[in-house]
mmCIF file of C-alpha atoms and ligand atoms in Angstrom:
data_model
loop_
_atom_site.group_PDB
_atom_site.id
_atom_site.type_symbol
_atom_site.label_atom_id
_atom_site.label_comp_id
_atom_site.label_asym_id
_atom_site.label_seq_id
_atom_site.Cartn_x
_atom_site.Cartn_y
_atom_site.Cartn_z
ATOM 1 C CA MET A 1 128.702 163.080 119.274
ATOM 2 C CA ALA A 2 129.113 166.881 118.032
ATOM 3 C CA ILE A 3 127.858 170.179 119.225
ATOM 4 C CA ARG A 4 127.252 172.801 116.911
ATOM 5 C CA PHE A 5 128.623 176.057 118.442
ATOM 6 C CA SER A 6 126.478 179.718 118.416
ATOM 7 C CA SER A 7 129.224 181.798 115.791
ATOM 8 C CA GLU A 8 129.483 183.711 118.696
ATOM 9 C CA PHE A 9 130.623 181.272 121.265
ATOM 10 C CA ALA A 10 134.784 182.165 122.756
ATOM 11 C CA LYS A 11 134.534 184.987 119.399
ATOM 12 C CA ASN A 12 135.823 187.106 122.533
ATOM 13 C CA ILE A 13 139.735 184.590 123.307
ATOM 14 C CA THR A 14 141.479 186.178 120.137
ATOM 15 C CA ASP A 15 144.484 183.300 120.437
ATOM 16 C CA ASN A 16 142.836 180.813 117.662
ATOM 17 C CA THR A 17 145.594 177.687 119.677
ATOM 18 C CA ILE A 18 143.380 178.121 123.284
ATOM 19 C CA ARG A 19 139.821 178.956 121.585
ATOM 20 C CA ALA A 20 140.304 175.995 119.683
ATOM 21 C CA ALA A 21 141.228 173.930 122.382
ATOM 22 C CA VAL A 22 138.598 175.042 124.496
ATOM 23 C CA LEU A 23 135.929 173.982 121.952
ATOM 24 C CA GLU A 24 137.444 170.607 121.710
ATOM 25 C CA THR A 25 137.683 170.942 125.414
ATOM 26 C CA VAL A 26 134.364 171.125 125.679
ATOM 27 C CA THR A 27 133.774 168.188 122.911
ATOM 28 C CA ALA A 28 135.682 165.730 124.739
ATOM 29 C CA LEU A 29 133.273 167.204 127.773
ATOM 30 C CA ALA A 30 130.619 166.640 126.527
ATOM 31 C CA GLY A 31 131.026 162.884 124.978
ATOM 32 C CA ALA A 32 131.754 162.242 128.845
ATOM 33 C CA CYS A 33 128.326 164.401 130.062
ATOM 34 C CA LYS A 34 126.680 162.498 127.666
ATOM 35 C CA GLN A 35 127.809 158.453 129.072
ATOM 36 C CA ILE A 36 126.898 160.466 132.545
ATOM 37 C CA SER A 37 124.054 161.451 131.287
ATOM 38 C CA HIS A 38 122.805 158.079 130.164
ATOM 39 C CA ILE A 39 123.697 155.947 133.188
ATOM 40 C CA CYS A 40 121.179 158.635 135.346
ATOM 41 C CA ALA A 41 118.276 157.924 132.477
ATOM 42 C CA ARG A 42 118.567 154.403 133.868
ATOM 43 C CA GLY A 43 118.318 155.329 137.174
ATOM 44 C CA PRO A 44 117.545 151.916 139.362
ATOM 45 C CA LEU A 45 118.604 149.890 136.288
ATOM 46 C CA GLU A 46 122.265 150.705 136.625
ATOM 47 C CA GLN A 47 122.811 149.152 140.092
ATOM 48 C CA GLY A 48 123.632 151.417 143.153
ATOM 49 C CA LEU A 49 123.859 154.561 141.549
ATOM 50 C CA GLY A 50 123.106 156.219 144.774
ATOM 51 C CA ALA A 51 125.489 153.375 146.513
ATOM 52 C CA GLU A 52 128.523 155.296 149.097
ATOM 53 C CA THR A 53 131.183 153.516 148.301
ATOM 54 C CA GLY A 54 132.861 154.020 151.504
ATOM 55 C CA GLY A 55 134.711 156.915 150.972
ATOM 56 C CA ALA A 56 134.515 160.113 151.255
ATOM 57 C CA ASN A 57 135.343 163.351 148.851
ATOM 58 C CA THR A 58 137.666 166.136 150.291
ATOM 59 C CA ASP A 59 135.015 168.097 152.889
ATOM 60 C CA GLY A 60 134.092 164.404 154.181
ATOM 61 C CA ASP A 61 131.126 163.937 152.258
ATOM 62 C CA ALA A 62 129.904 160.189 151.595
ATOM 63 C CA GLN A 63 131.266 159.369 148.312
ATOM 64 C CA LYS A 64 128.074 157.395 145.941
ATOM 65 C CA ALA A 65 129.497 154.621 142.753
ATOM 66 C CA LEU A 66 127.833 157.848 140.458
ATOM 67 C CA ASP A 67 130.567 160.075 141.342
ATOM 68 C CA VAL A 68 133.382 158.103 141.275
ATOM 69 C CA ARG A 69 132.100 156.890 137.812
ATOM 70 C CA SER A 70 131.663 160.167 136.481
ATOM 71 C CA ASP A 71 134.723 161.118 137.335
ATOM 72 C CA GLU A 72 136.169 158.469 135.892
ATOM 73 C CA ILE A 73 134.497 158.625 132.663
ATOM 74 C CA ILE A 74 135.320 162.860 132.322
ATOM 75 C CA THR A 75 139.176 161.824 133.751
ATOM 76 C CA LYS A 76 139.203 159.343 130.954
ATOM 77 C CA ALA A 77 137.985 162.190 128.375
ATOM 78 C CA LEU A 78 140.214 164.929 129.169
ATOM 79 C CA GLU A 79 143.056 162.408 128.686
ATOM 80 C CA THR A 80 143.011 163.334 124.506
ATOM 81 C CA ALA A 81 142.445 166.655 125.214
ATOM 82 C CA PRO A 82 144.340 169.243 125.454
ATOM 83 C CA VAL A 83 144.507 169.906 129.455
ATOM 84 C CA ALA A 84 147.783 169.617 130.784
ATOM 85 C CA TYR A 85 145.809 169.798 134.918
ATOM 86 C CA TYR A 86 142.282 168.829 135.810
ATOM 87 C CA ALA A 87 141.243 169.420 139.495
ATOM 88 C CA SER A 88 138.434 167.534 141.237
ATOM 89 C CA GLU A 89 135.639 168.077 143.347
ATOM 90 C CA GLU A 90 136.108 163.873 143.875
ATOM 91 C CA GLN A 91 139.577 164.068 144.381
ATOM 92 C CA ASP A 92 142.298 165.526 147.169
ATOM 93 C CA ASP A 93 144.606 166.526 144.513
ATOM 94 C CA ILE A 94 145.326 168.011 141.155
ATOM 95 C CA VAL A 95 146.055 165.902 138.962
ATOM 96 C CA THR A 96 148.583 166.363 135.952
ATOM 97 C CA LEU A 97 147.754 165.056 132.244
ATOM 98 C CA ALA A 98 150.562 166.502 129.654
ATOM 99 C CA ALA A 99 151.859 169.721 131.518
ATOM 100 C CA SER A 100 153.051 170.654 128.045
ATOM 101 C CA LYS A 101 148.964 171.231 127.206
ATOM 102 C CA PRO A 102 147.653 174.883 127.193
ATOM 103 C CA LEU A 103 144.535 173.960 129.465
ATOM 104 C CA ALA A 104 142.941 173.513 132.933
ATOM 105 C CA LEU A 105 140.126 171.991 133.996
ATOM 106 C CA ALA A 106 137.985 171.979 136.812
ATOM 107 C CA SER A 107 135.066 170.442 137.940
ATOM 108 C CA ASP A 108 132.489 168.716 139.917
ATOM 109 C CA PRO A 109 131.898 165.478 138.099
ATOM 110 C CA LEU A 110 128.302 165.518 140.054
ATOM 111 C CA ASP A 111 126.818 167.293 141.550
ATOM 112 C CA GLY A 112 123.351 167.347 143.807
ATOM 113 C CA SER A 113 124.717 163.480 144.214
ATOM 114 C CA SER A 114 122.786 163.046 147.201
ATOM 115 C CA ASN A 115 119.177 163.554 145.123
ATOM 116 C CA ILE A 116 120.990 160.439 142.409
ATOM 117 C CA ASP A 117 118.228 157.428 144.279
ATOM 118 C CA THR A 118 115.042 159.912 143.883
ATOM 119 C CA ASN A 119 114.993 161.271 140.924
ATOM 120 C CA VAL A 120 115.861 165.003 140.553
ATOM 121 C CA SER A 121 117.680 167.188 138.522
ATOM 122 C CA ILE A 122 121.664 166.059 138.839
ATOM 123 C CA GLY A 123 124.951 167.539 136.730
ATOM 124 C CA THR A 124 128.236 168.434 135.996
ATOM 125 C CA ILE A 125 129.571 172.064 136.779
ATOM 126 C CA PHE A 126 133.364 172.847 134.887
ATOM 127 C CA SER A 127 135.115 175.568 135.085
ATOM 128 C CA MET A 128 138.224 176.055 132.648
ATOM 129 C CA PHE A 129 141.469 178.152 132.619
ATOM 130 C CA GLU A 130 144.651 178.951 130.432
ATOM 131 C CA ALA A 131 147.367 176.285 132.387
ATOM 132 C CA LYS A 132 150.288 178.389 134.125
ATOM 133 C CA ASP A 133 153.755 176.988 134.273
ATOM 134 C CA ASN A 134 152.941 174.846 136.993
ATOM 135 C CA ALA A 135 149.719 173.052 138.447
ATOM 136 C CA ALA A 136 148.508 175.018 141.718
ATOM 137 C CA ASP A 137 149.336 178.100 139.892
ATOM 138 C CA SER A 138 146.865 177.126 136.807
ATOM 139 C CA PHE A 139 143.518 177.241 140.014
ATOM 140 C CA LEU A 140 144.648 179.109 142.865
ATOM 141 C CA ARG A 141 143.360 182.879 141.115
ATOM 142 C CA PRO A 142 140.441 184.243 141.020
ATOM 143 C CA GLY A 143 137.229 182.783 138.944
ATOM 144 C CA SER A 144 137.433 186.180 136.542
ATOM 145 C CA GLU A 145 140.795 184.769 135.274
ATOM 146 C CA GLN A 146 138.661 182.243 133.605
ATOM 147 C CA ILE A 147 138.108 181.525 130.095
ATOM 148 C CA CYS A 148 135.174 179.050 130.085
ATOM 149 C CA GLY A 149 132.762 178.368 132.343
ATOM 150 C CA GLY A 150 129.017 175.754 132.870
ATOM 151 C CA PHE A 151 126.988 173.142 133.844
ATOM 152 C CA PHE A 152 125.070 170.570 132.459
ATOM 153 C CA VAL A 153 121.934 169.475 133.673
ATOM 154 C CA TYR A 154 120.539 165.384 133.978
ATOM 155 C CA GLY A 155 117.046 165.912 134.061
ATOM 156 C CA PRO A 156 113.967 165.201 131.488
ATOM 157 C CA GLN A 157 116.407 167.108 128.848
ATOM 158 C CA THR A 158 119.774 166.585 129.380
ATOM 159 C CA THR A 159 120.951 170.342 128.222
ATOM 160 C CA LEU A 160 124.236 172.263 128.631
ATOM 161 C CA VAL A 161 124.308 176.019 130.115
ATOM 162 C CA ILE A 162 128.207 177.448 129.185
ATOM 163 C CA THR A 163 130.056 180.658 128.443
ATOM 164 C CA ALA A 164 133.363 181.665 127.029
ATOM 165 C CA GLY A 165 132.341 185.829 128.677
ATOM 166 C CA ALA A 166 130.669 186.439 125.415
ATOM 167 C CA GLY A 167 127.395 185.289 127.060
ATOM 168 C CA THR A 168 125.700 182.474 127.724
ATOM 169 C CA ASP A 169 124.136 179.859 125.961
ATOM 170 C CA THR A 170 121.875 176.990 126.306
ATOM 171 C CA TYR A 171 122.759 173.599 124.109
ATOM 172 C CA VAL A 172 119.949 170.490 124.266
ATOM 173 C CA LEU A 173 121.488 166.816 123.719
ATOM 174 C CA ASP A 174 118.985 165.402 120.932
ATOM 175 C CA PRO A 175 117.849 162.494 121.503
ATOM 176 C CA ASP A 176 117.230 161.743 118.441
ATOM 177 C CA SER A 177 120.408 163.092 116.876
ATOM 178 C CA GLY A 178 122.845 162.345 120.254
ATOM 179 C CA ASP A 179 124.596 165.892 118.681
ATOM 180 C CA PHE A 180 124.237 168.935 120.959
ATOM 181 C CA GLU A 181 121.796 170.945 119.332
ATOM 182 C CA LEU A 182 122.181 175.375 120.048
ATOM 183 C CA ALA A 183 118.559 176.052 122.000
ATOM 184 C CA LEU A 184 118.564 179.630 123.433
ATOM 185 C CA ALA A 185 121.082 182.189 123.141
ATOM 186 C CA ALA A 186 122.661 185.046 124.502
ATOM 187 C CA MET A 187 119.826 184.335 127.960
ATOM 188 C CA LYS A 188 119.403 187.726 130.113
ATOM 189 C CA ILE A 189 118.254 186.835 133.596
ATOM 190 C CA MET A 190 115.120 189.628 134.443
ATOM 191 C CA PRO A 191 116.538 191.974 137.034
ATOM 192 C CA VAL A 192 113.248 191.730 139.423
ATOM 193 C CA SER A 193 112.222 188.088 141.342
ATOM 194 C CA THR A 194 110.137 187.526 143.692
ATOM 195 C CA GLU A 195 111.307 184.090 144.494
ATOM 196 C CA TYR A 196 114.349 182.980 146.090
ATOM 197 C CA ALA A 197 115.895 180.455 146.846
ATOM 198 C CA ILE A 198 117.085 178.529 150.666
ATOM 199 C CA ASN A 199 117.548 175.652 152.844
ATOM 200 C CA ALA A 200 115.309 177.211 155.189
ATOM 201 C CA SER A 201 115.234 174.401 157.840
ATOM 202 C CA ASN A 202 118.859 176.082 158.782
ATOM 203 C CA HIS A 203 116.918 179.445 159.405
ATOM 204 C CA HIS A 204 118.271 179.089 163.329
ATOM 205 C CA HIS A 205 122.039 178.325 162.021
ATOM 206 C CA TRP A 206 121.596 181.823 159.705
ATOM 207 C CA GLY A 207 123.241 185.287 160.506
ATOM 208 C CA ALA A 208 120.972 187.680 161.200
ATOM 209 C CA PRO A 209 121.215 189.739 157.326
ATOM 210 C CA ILE A 210 120.048 186.608 155.816
ATOM 211 C CA ARG A 211 117.643 185.824 158.906
ATOM 212 C CA ALA A 212 116.767 189.544 158.711
ATOM 213 C CA TYR A 213 116.137 189.167 154.793
ATOM 214 C CA ILE A 214 114.370 185.871 154.823
ATOM 215 C CA GLU A 215 111.974 187.249 157.295
ATOM 216 C CA ASP A 216 111.547 190.089 155.948
ATOM 217 C CA CYS A 217 110.193 187.904 152.539
ATOM 218 C CA LEU A 218 108.210 186.365 154.496
ATOM 219 C CA LEU A 219 105.799 189.264 155.650
ATOM 220 C CA GLY A 220 105.609 189.445 152.002
ATOM 221 C CA VAL A 221 103.088 193.392 150.945
ATOM 222 C CA ALA A 222 102.327 194.352 154.464
ATOM 223 C CA GLY A 223 106.792 194.391 155.138
ATOM 224 C CA PRO A 224 109.386 196.130 154.176
ATOM 225 C CA LEU A 225 109.951 194.233 150.693
ATOM 226 C CA ALA A 226 106.318 195.130 149.928
ATOM 227 C CA ALA A 227 105.949 192.136 148.023
ATOM 228 C CA LYS A 228 104.149 187.984 147.714
ATOM 229 C CA TYR A 229 107.373 185.871 147.539
ATOM 230 C CA ASN A 230 107.633 182.217 146.379
ATOM 231 C CA MET A 231 110.578 180.099 147.589
ATOM 232 C CA ARG A 232 111.741 176.424 145.831
ATOM 233 C CA TRP A 233 114.643 174.603 147.082
ATOM 234 C CA VAL A 234 115.618 171.514 144.614
ATOM 235 C CA GLY A 235 118.413 170.403 146.824
ATOM 236 C CA SER A 236 120.801 171.013 143.710
ATOM 237 C CA LEU A 237 122.528 173.417 142.662
ATOM 238 C CA VAL A 238 122.554 172.866 138.650
ATOM 239 C CA ALA A 239 118.651 172.607 138.823
ATOM 240 C CA ASP A 240 117.856 175.927 140.738
ATOM 241 C CA ALA A 241 120.720 177.906 138.880
ATOM 242 C CA ASN A 242 119.042 176.612 135.526
ATOM 243 C CA ARG A 243 115.314 177.727 136.699
ATOM 244 C CA ILE A 244 117.405 181.120 137.491
ATOM 245 C CA LEU A 245 118.302 181.633 134.057
ATOM 246 C CA SER A 246 115.468 180.878 132.971
ATOM 247 C CA ARG A 247 112.525 182.432 135.230
ATOM 248 C CA GLY A 248 114.991 184.911 137.719
ATOM 249 C CA GLY A 249 115.096 184.740 141.403
ATOM 250 C CA MET A 250 118.295 184.248 143.774
ATOM 251 C CA PHE A 251 119.707 181.174 145.472
ATOM 252 C CA MET A 252 121.807 181.636 148.466
ATOM 253 C CA TYR A 253 123.775 179.209 150.440
ATOM 254 C CA PRO A 254 124.927 181.928 152.754
ATOM 255 C CA GLY A 255 127.559 180.729 155.862
ATOM 256 C CA ASP A 256 126.188 179.724 159.406
ATOM 257 C CA ASP A 257 126.731 178.558 162.339
ATOM 258 C CA ARG A 258 127.313 174.619 162.319
ATOM 259 C CA ASP A 259 130.958 173.105 162.560
ATOM 260 C CA GLY A 260 132.399 173.015 159.280
ATOM 261 C CA TYR A 261 130.101 175.762 157.391
ATOM 262 C CA GLY A 262 131.287 179.122 157.967
ATOM 263 C CA ASP A 263 131.628 179.758 154.888
ATOM 264 C CA GLY A 264 128.903 177.825 153.414
ATOM 265 C CA ARG A 265 129.173 174.163 151.680
ATOM 266 C CA LEU A 266 129.479 175.603 148.297
ATOM 267 C CA ARG A 267 132.750 175.106 146.834
ATOM 268 C CA LEU A 268 134.361 178.680 145.040
ATOM 269 C CA LEU A 269 136.568 176.518 142.416
ATOM 270 C CA TYR A 270 134.503 174.277 141.202
ATOM 271 C CA GLU A 271 130.892 175.821 141.544
ATOM 272 C CA ALA A 272 130.699 179.059 142.890
ATOM 273 C CA SER A 273 132.707 180.095 140.478
ATOM 274 C CA PRO A 274 131.414 178.859 137.184
ATOM 275 C CA VAL A 275 127.744 179.197 137.797
ATOM 276 C CA ALA A 276 128.990 183.029 138.896
ATOM 277 C CA PHE A 277 130.328 182.991 135.587
ATOM 278 C CA VAL A 278 127.353 181.755 133.548
ATOM 279 C CA ILE A 279 124.827 184.532 135.369
ATOM 280 C CA GLU A 280 126.929 187.731 135.036
ATOM 281 C CA GLN A 281 127.498 186.499 131.224
ATOM 282 C CA ALA A 282 123.793 186.405 131.497
ATOM 283 C CA GLY A 283 122.756 189.942 133.341
ATOM 284 C CA GLY A 284 122.407 188.746 135.851
ATOM 285 C CA ALA A 285 124.766 189.045 139.807
ATOM 286 C CA ALA A 286 127.141 186.014 142.208
ATOM 287 C CA THR A 287 128.181 187.501 145.488
ATOM 288 C CA ASP A 288 129.979 186.171 148.755
ATOM 289 C CA GLY A 289 126.441 188.435 150.392
ATOM 290 C CA THR A 290 129.092 191.244 149.605
ATOM 291 C CA ARG A 291 132.052 190.172 147.537
ATOM 292 C CA ARG A 292 131.741 189.799 144.038
ATOM 293 C CA ILE A 293 132.617 186.211 143.335
ATOM 294 C CA LEU A 294 135.059 186.128 140.050
ATOM 295 C CA ASP A 295 136.852 188.659 142.258
ATOM 296 C CA ILE A 296 137.411 185.848 145.171
ATOM 297 C CA PRO A 297 140.811 185.017 145.336
ATOM 298 C CA LEU A 298 141.214 180.924 146.231
ATOM 299 C CA GLY A 299 143.465 180.145 148.729
ATOM 300 C CA THR A 300 143.181 175.976 148.879
ATOM 301 C CA LEU A 301 141.871 173.691 146.099
ATOM 302 C CA HIS A 302 138.673 173.045 147.860
ATOM 303 C CA GLN A 303 137.844 176.007 149.618
ATOM 304 C CA ARG A 304 134.113 176.888 150.458
ATOM 305 C CA VAL A 305 132.101 180.377 149.607
ATOM 306 C CA PRO A 306 129.025 181.743 150.588
ATOM 307 C CA LEU A 307 126.717 182.013 147.479
ATOM 308 C CA VAL A 308 124.872 184.521 146.639
ATOM 309 C CA PHE A 309 122.943 184.472 142.475
ATOM 310 C CA GLY A 310 121.015 185.135 140.336
ATOM 311 C CA SER A 311 118.797 188.617 139.816
ATOM 312 C CA LYS A 312 121.223 191.460 139.768
ATOM 313 C CA GLU A 313 117.981 193.078 142.124
ATOM 314 C CA PRO A 314 117.432 191.028 145.424
ATOM 315 C CA VAL A 315 120.962 190.199 144.939
ATOM 316 C CA GLN A 316 121.527 193.613 145.821
ATOM 317 C CA THR A 317 118.522 194.139 148.068
ATOM 318 C CA LEU A 318 120.304 191.388 150.242
ATOM 319 C CA GLY A 319 124.114 193.213 149.870
ATOM 320 C CA ASP A 320 122.752 196.035 151.462
ATOM 321 C CA TYR A 321 121.440 193.800 154.490
ATOM 322 C CA TYR A 322 125.051 193.180 155.021
ATOM 323 C CA LYS A 323 125.766 196.185 154.957
ATOM 324 C CA LYS A 324 123.453 197.667 157.667
ATOM 325 C CA GLN A 325 124.913 194.396 159.463
ATOM 326 C CA ASP A 326 127.723 195.949 159.465
ATOM 327 C CA ILE A 327 127.015 199.442 160.560
ATOM 328 C CA LEU A 328 125.468 198.406 163.140
HETATM 329 P P1 AFP B 401 125.436 167.256 147.138
HETATM 330 O O1 AFP B 401 126.345 167.101 146.365
HETATM 331 O O2 AFP B 401 126.469 166.475 148.790
HETATM 332 O O3 AFP B 401 123.549 166.159 147.112
HETATM 333 O O4 AFP B 401 125.415 168.531 147.474
HETATM 334 C C1 AFP B 401 124.237 169.100 146.443
HETATM 335 C C2 AFP B 401 124.866 170.522 146.986
HETATM 336 O O5 AFP B 401 126.330 170.806 147.065
HETATM 337 C C3 AFP B 401 124.308 171.677 146.145
HETATM 338 O O6 AFP B 401 123.888 171.400 144.144
HETATM 339 C C4 AFP B 401 122.976 171.732 146.916
HETATM 340 O O7 AFP B 401 122.166 173.336 146.380
HETATM 341 C C5 AFP B 401 123.286 171.534 148.457
HETATM 342 O O8 AFP B 401 124.369 171.298 147.802
HETATM 343 C C6 AFP B 401 122.002 171.392 148.729
HETATM 344 O O9 AFP B 401 123.039 171.473 150.183
HETATM 345 P P2 AFP B 401 121.695 170.710 151.752
HETATM 346 O O10 AFP B 401 121.515 169.289 150.869
HETATM 347 O O11 AFP B 401 121.978 171.496 152.417
HETATM 348 O O12 AFP B 401 120.605 171.970 151.237
#
């Protein structure tokens, strides 16, 4: 299996050893995700993919069989890659693969697993750093120190959306050749959009700024935002992110007053940060409502963060609602 990288990919990584390690690790990860994609494509023919294993991940989310299998496939693929440390949503602690190697990789091996049985697009999200001299320090840092990040989507197409800091590209797995081919180079998110993504059933749990913003969107052209809005919510971060990259929009998963949801549902290290990296490199914005996601330091491995990302203008507008709230 090969990935025909764009000539610009990772060119901004000046250390040739690190750049070569990034290319090798992305290729190893793509081989693992090609296997995961194949399992997803078989769906119910693979007995019990969506069945719960009885285990739970670090946040108590019930683990599905495919979550665990995906993590095992990725871990095995990384054992022969230049990766010292591996952090996963499906594992409480960091896995030391080979401390002498140059990279550290974090992953949500299967994001959107509650959609496995409904044939909705799901995916694998990943974030890469230069390894430090110990496992914890290799991950407990701001997302701005990522050297590569992105996500695979297992949908009608199997795609890889990726950045190494010199723009965001999309590769498509060609079912005929079995290789990933560059399909969209240097993607740019529309700066303005009137499409938003949020789980509206949580309305009564939200804080005032989000509630006020969504209510103003619902007022449409007669309201203060003076526009007709549309809504999408897939319930699969990679699917919503891919749509926003391709046609603009804004994704919101704010903190709310449910137990355990004070900082939302998504994790900073292996969900929000890699998505924020891809979105910013495509000219969009990603915040926790007010702070830039990539500036937020990681205090604990599975730390959650409220997540807002997409077209620059609506992200900025929502930020103004938070600022007004602070003044009130
Ligand atoms: P699962 O992996 O448990 O399906 O969660 C998916 C997810 O982390 C993210 O992909 C979605 O955007 C979000 O949760 C959906 O959350 P709600 O189910 O609360 O809407």
